[in-house]
CSV table of C-alpha atoms in Angstrom, one decimal:
chain,number,residue,atom,x,y,z
A,1,GLU,CA,26.0,19.0,-19.9
A,2,VAL,CA,25.4,20.2,-16.4
A,3,GLN,CA,26.1,17.2,-14.1
A,4,LEU,CA,27.1,16.3,-10.5
A,5,VAL,CA,28.9,13.1,-9.6
A,6,GLU,CA,29.4,12.0,-6.0
A,7,SER,CA,31.9,9.6,-4.7
A,8,GLY,CA,33.5,8.5,-1.4
A,9,GLY,CA,30.6,6.5,0.2
A,10,GLY,CA,31.2,3.2,1.9
A,11,LEU,CA,30.9,1.2,5.1
A,12,ILE,CA,32.5,2.9,8.0
A,13,GLN,CA,32.6,2.1,11.8
A,14,PRO,CA,30.9,4.2,14.3
A,15,GLY,CA,33.2,7.0,15.4
A,16,GLY,CA,35.0,7.1,12.0
A,17,SER,CA,35.5,9.6,9.4
A,18,LEU,CA,34.7,9.8,5.6
A,19,ARG,CA,35.0,12.3,2.9
A,20,LEU,CA,32.4,12.6,0.2
A,21,SER,CA,33.2,14.3,-3.1
A,22,CYS,CA,31.0,15.8,-5.8
A,23,ALA,CA,32.5,16.7,-9.0
A,24,ALA,CA,30.7,19.2,-11.1
A,25,SER,CA,30.6,19.7,-14.9
A,26,GLY,CA,28.8,22.3,-17.1
A,27,PHE,CA,28.9,25.0,-14.4
A,28,THR,CA,31.2,26.5,-11.9
A,29,VAL,CA,30.8,25.3,-8.2
A,30,SER,CA,32.2,28.5,-6.7
A,31,SER,CA,29.7,30.7,-8.5
A,32,ASN,CA,26.8,28.9,-7.0
A,33,TYR,CA,25.2,28.0,-3.5
A,34,MET,CA,26.0,24.1,-3.4
A,35,SER,CA,24.3,21.8,-0.8
A,36,TRP,CA,24.2,18.3,0.6
A,37,VAL,CA,21.1,16.4,1.2
A,38,ARG,CA,20.7,13.0,2.6
A,39,GLN,CA,18.0,10.2,2.8
A,40,ALA,CA,18.2,7.4,5.2
A,41,PRO,CA,17.0,3.9,3.9
A,42,GLY,CA,13.3,4.2,3.4
A,43,LYS,CA,12.9,7.6,4.7
A,44,GLY,CA,12.5,11.2,3.4
A,45,LEU,CA,15.0,13.7,2.4
A,46,GLU,CA,16.9,15.8,4.9
A,47,TRP,CA,18.9,18.9,4.3
A,48,VAL,CA,22.4,18.7,5.7
A,49,SER,CA,24.6,21.6,4.7
A,50,VAL,CA,25.1,24.5,2.3
A,51,ILE,CA,28.1,26.5,1.2
A,52,TYR,CA,27.4,30.0,-0.3
A,53,SER,CA,29.3,31.3,-3.3
A,54,GLY,CA,30.8,33.8,-0.8
A,55,GLY,CA,32.2,30.9,1.2
A,56,SER,CA,29.8,31.1,4.2
A,57,THR,CA,28.7,27.6,5.4
A,58,TYR,CA,25.7,26.3,7.4
A,59,TYR,CA,24.8,23.0,8.8
A,60,ALA,CA,21.7,21.2,10.1
A,61,ASP,CA,21.6,20.8,13.9
A,62,SER,CA,22.0,17.1,13.6
A,63,VAL,CA,25.6,17.3,11.9
A,64,LYS,CA,26.8,20.7,13.3
A,65,GLY,CA,30.3,20.2,14.8
A,66,ARG,CA,30.7,16.9,13.1
A,67,PHE,CA,30.5,17.6,9.3
A,68,THR,CA,32.3,20.2,7.2
A,69,ILE,CA,31.4,21.3,3.9
A,70,SER,CA,34.1,22.8,1.5
A,71,ARG,CA,35.0,23.1,-2.0
A,72,ASP,CA,38.0,23.1,-4.3
A,73,ASN,CA,37.7,25.7,-7.0
A,74,SER,CA,40.5,24.5,-9.0
A,75,LYS,CA,38.9,21.1,-9.3
A,76,ASN,CA,35.4,22.4,-9.4
A,77,THR,CA,34.4,20.0,-6.7
A,78,LEU,CA,32.3,20.0,-3.5
A,79,TYR,CA,33.2,18.0,-0.4
A,80,LEU,CA,31.7,16.9,2.8
A,81,GLN,CA,34.0,15.8,5.6
A,82,MET,CA,32.0,13.6,8.0
A,83,ASN,CA,33.7,12.9,11.3
A,84,SER,CA,32.4,11.2,14.5
A,85,LEU,CA,30.0,9.2,12.3
A,86,ARG,CA,27.0,7.5,14.1
A,87,ALA,CA,24.6,4.8,13.0
A,88,GLU,CA,21.9,7.5,12.3
A,89,ASP,CA,24.2,9.1,9.7
A,90,THR,CA,23.6,6.1,7.4
A,91,ALA,CA,22.0,7.4,4.2
A,92,VAL,CA,22.4,8.1,0.5
A,93,TYR,CA,24.0,11.5,0.4
A,94,TYR,CA,23.3,13.7,-2.5
A,95,CYS,CA,24.9,17.0,-3.5
A,96,ALA,CA,22.7,19.5,-5.2
A,97,ARG,CA,23.0,22.9,-6.8
A,98,VAL,CA,21.0,25.7,-5.5
A,99,HIS,CA,19.1,27.6,-8.1
A,100,THR,CA,20.6,31.0,-8.4
A,101,LEU,CA,17.3,33.0,-7.7
A,102,GLN,CA,14.7,30.7,-6.1
A,103,ASP,CA,16.4,28.7,-3.5
A,104,ALA,CA,15.3,25.3,-5.0
A,105,PHE,CA,17.7,22.4,-5.6
A,106,ASP,CA,17.7,22.4,-9.4
A,107,ILE,CA,20.6,19.9,-10.2
A,108,TRP,CA,21.2,16.7,-8.2
A,109,GLY,CA,23.9,14.1,-8.3
A,110,GLN,CA,23.1,10.4,-8.3
A,111,GLY,CA,23.9,9.9,-4.7
A,112,THR,CA,26.6,8.0,-2.7
A,113,MET,CA,25.7,5.5,0.0
A,114,VAL,CA,27.3,5.9,3.5
A,115,THR,CA,26.7,3.0,5.8
A,116,VAL,CA,27.8,3.4,9.5
A,117,SER,CA,28.0,0.0,11.2
A,118,SER,CA,30.3,-2.2,13.3
B,1,SER,CA,13.5,24.9,13.0
B,2,SER,CA,10.5,25.0,10.7
B,3,GLU,CA,8.6,22.0,9.7
B,4,LEU,CA,6.6,21.0,6.6
B,5,THR,CA,3.8,18.5,6.7
B,6,GLN,CA,2.7,16.4,3.7
B,7,ASP,CA,0.1,13.6,3.5
B,8,PRO,CA,1.9,10.3,3.5
B,9,ALA,CA,0.1,8.9,0.5
B,10,VAL,CA,-2.4,10.0,-2.1
B,11,SER,CA,-4.0,8.1,-5.2
B,12,VAL,CA,-5.4,9.2,-8.3
B,13,ALA,CA,-7.1,7.5,-11.2
B,14,LEU,CA,-5.2,7.5,-14.6
B,15,GLY,CA,-5.9,10.7,-16.5
B,16,GLN,CA,-7.5,12.6,-13.5
B,17,THR,CA,-6.2,15.5,-11.6
B,18,VAL,CA,-4.6,15.2,-8.1
B,19,ARG,CA,-3.5,17.9,-5.7
B,20,ILE,CA,-0.6,17.2,-3.2
B,21,THR,CA,-0.3,19.6,-0.4
B,22,CYS,CA,2.4,20.9,1.9
B,23,GLN,CA,1.8,22.9,5.1
B,24,GLY,CA,4.2,25.0,7.2
B,25,ASP,CA,4.9,28.4,8.7
B,26,SER,CA,7.9,28.9,6.5
B,27,LEU,CA,5.4,28.9,3.6
B,28,ARG,CA,4.1,32.3,4.7
B,29,SER,CA,7.6,33.7,3.8
B,30,TYR,CA,9.1,31.5,1.2
B,31,TYR,CA,7.8,29.7,-2.0
B,32,ALA,CA,7.9,25.9,-1.9
B,33,SER,CA,9.9,23.8,-4.4
B,34,TRP,CA,8.6,20.3,-5.3
B,35,TYR,CA,10.6,17.3,-6.2
B,36,GLN,CA,9.7,14.0,-7.7
B,37,GLN,CA,11.7,10.9,-6.7
B,38,LYS,CA,11.3,7.4,-8.2
B,39,PRO,CA,12.5,4.3,-6.6
B,40,GLY,CA,16.4,4.1,-6.7
B,41,GLN,CA,16.6,7.5,-8.4
B,42,ALA,CA,17.7,11.0,-7.3
B,43,PRO,CA,15.0,13.6,-6.8
B,44,VAL,CA,14.1,15.8,-9.7
B,45,LEU,CA,13.0,19.3,-9.3
B,46,VAL,CA,9.4,19.8,-10.9
B,47,ILE,CA,8.2,23.1,-9.5
B,48,TYR,CA,10.0,26.1,-8.1
B,49,GLY,CA,9.2,29.7,-7.2
B,50,LYS,CA,5.6,31.0,-7.7
B,51,ASN,CA,4.9,28.3,-10.4
B,52,ASN,CA,7.9,27.6,-12.5
B,53,ARG,CA,8.8,24.4,-14.3
B,54,PRO,CA,12.4,23.4,-15.1
B,55,SER,CA,13.0,22.6,-18.8
B,56,GLY,CA,11.7,19.2,-19.6
B,57,ILE,CA,8.9,19.0,-16.9
B,58,PRO,CA,5.6,18.4,-18.6
B,59,ASP,CA,3.0,21.4,-18.3
B,60,ARG,CA,0.6,19.0,-16.5
B,61,PHE,CA,2.7,19.9,-13.3
B,62,SER,CA,1.8,23.2,-11.7
B,63,GLY,CA,2.1,24.8,-8.3
B,64,SER,CA,0.2,27.2,-6.2
B,65,SER,CA,0.3,28.7,-2.6
B,66,SER,CA,-2.1,30.3,-0.2
B,67,GLY,CA,-1.2,31.2,3.4
B,68,ASN,CA,0.8,28.4,4.9
B,69,THR,CA,-0.2,25.9,2.3
B,70,ALA,CA,1.7,25.1,-1.0
B,71,SER,CA,0.2,22.7,-3.5
B,72,LEU,CA,1.4,20.7,-6.4
B,73,THR,CA,-1.2,19.9,-8.9
B,74,ILE,CA,-0.9,17.2,-11.6
B,75,THR,CA,-3.6,17.7,-14.3
B,76,GLY,CA,-4.2,14.5,-16.1
B,77,ALA,CA,-2.0,12.1,-14.2
B,78,GLN,CA,0.1,9.7,-16.1
B,79,ALA,CA,1.3,6.2,-15.0
B,80,GLU,CA,4.9,7.6,-15.0
B,81,ASP,CA,3.9,10.2,-12.4
B,82,GLU,CA,3.8,7.6,-9.8
B,83,ALA,CA,6.5,8.5,-7.5
B,84,ASP,CA,7.3,10.1,-4.1
B,85,TYR,CA,6.9,13.8,-4.0
B,86,TYR,CA,8.6,16.2,-1.5
B,87,CYS,CA,8.2,19.9,-0.9
B,88,ASN,CA,10.9,22.1,0.7
B,89,SER,CA,11.5,25.8,1.4
B,90,ARG,CA,13.9,27.9,3.4
B,91,ASP,CA,13.6,27.7,7.0
B,92,SER,CA,11.9,30.8,8.4
B,93,SER,CA,12.9,30.3,12.1
B,94,GLY,CA,16.0,32.5,11.6
B,95,ASN,CA,18.3,29.8,10.6
B,96,PRO,CA,19.9,29.9,7.1
B,97,ASN,CA,18.7,26.4,6.4
B,98,TRP,CA,16.3,24.5,4.2
B,99,VAL,CA,13.6,22.1,5.4
B,100,PHE,CA,11.9,19.2,3.5
B,101,GLY,CA,8.5,17.8,3.9
B,102,GLY,CA,8.1,14.1,4.8
B,103,GLY,CA,7.1,13.2,1.4
B,104,THR,CA,3.8,11.9,-0.4
B,105,LYS,CA,3.7,8.7,-2.1
B,106,LEU,CA,1.5,9.1,-5.3
B,107,THR,CA,-0.2,6.0,-6.6
B,108,VAL,CA,-1.8,6.3,-10.1
B,109,LEU,CA,-4.7,3.7,-10.3
């Protein structure tokens, strides 16, 4: 079964760091574009970052310089390292696979909640 | 960066047809994808590309596009279709990014 399972969320103080994980099964992370999308409480979806199969990475302006996307091919797992966290980073973070041909997010994880608060 | 605009809320009578729209300059260059999200759940892809449905998505869902506007049509809306719907596409402003619309809350009466 094709599946994504996120973990690593929690309560963190402003300025702190957190690393999210997204374990994939049923397909190979390194062969696909993989992305992170977040959703603040009661708000819409916001694209955060992508890592291409070739390893290139891109970020939304709102997280550039603070977040880093990466993957561990041996563990078939995607990561999001989040530094210098702000209150406005509070959200459910989803990992998602990008459809091979159509740039759509075809597989989503269940999400992990990150709360930035003192 | 590009922006995608959706109506915040739309309603439809049970069994009737409803169209949810998404506007943005990026849609002149890229197809929109559509996602359904029910409360407390992750989004689910319902339409991608020109008009493609992933496996398991009912054929009452269809997509279309014209100029800078993409549309999601539900023909014969069911009670279980009540949800938030989001469009998204690649960013056409030169950034290798994606953009999402603000979402449309669909109420089935």
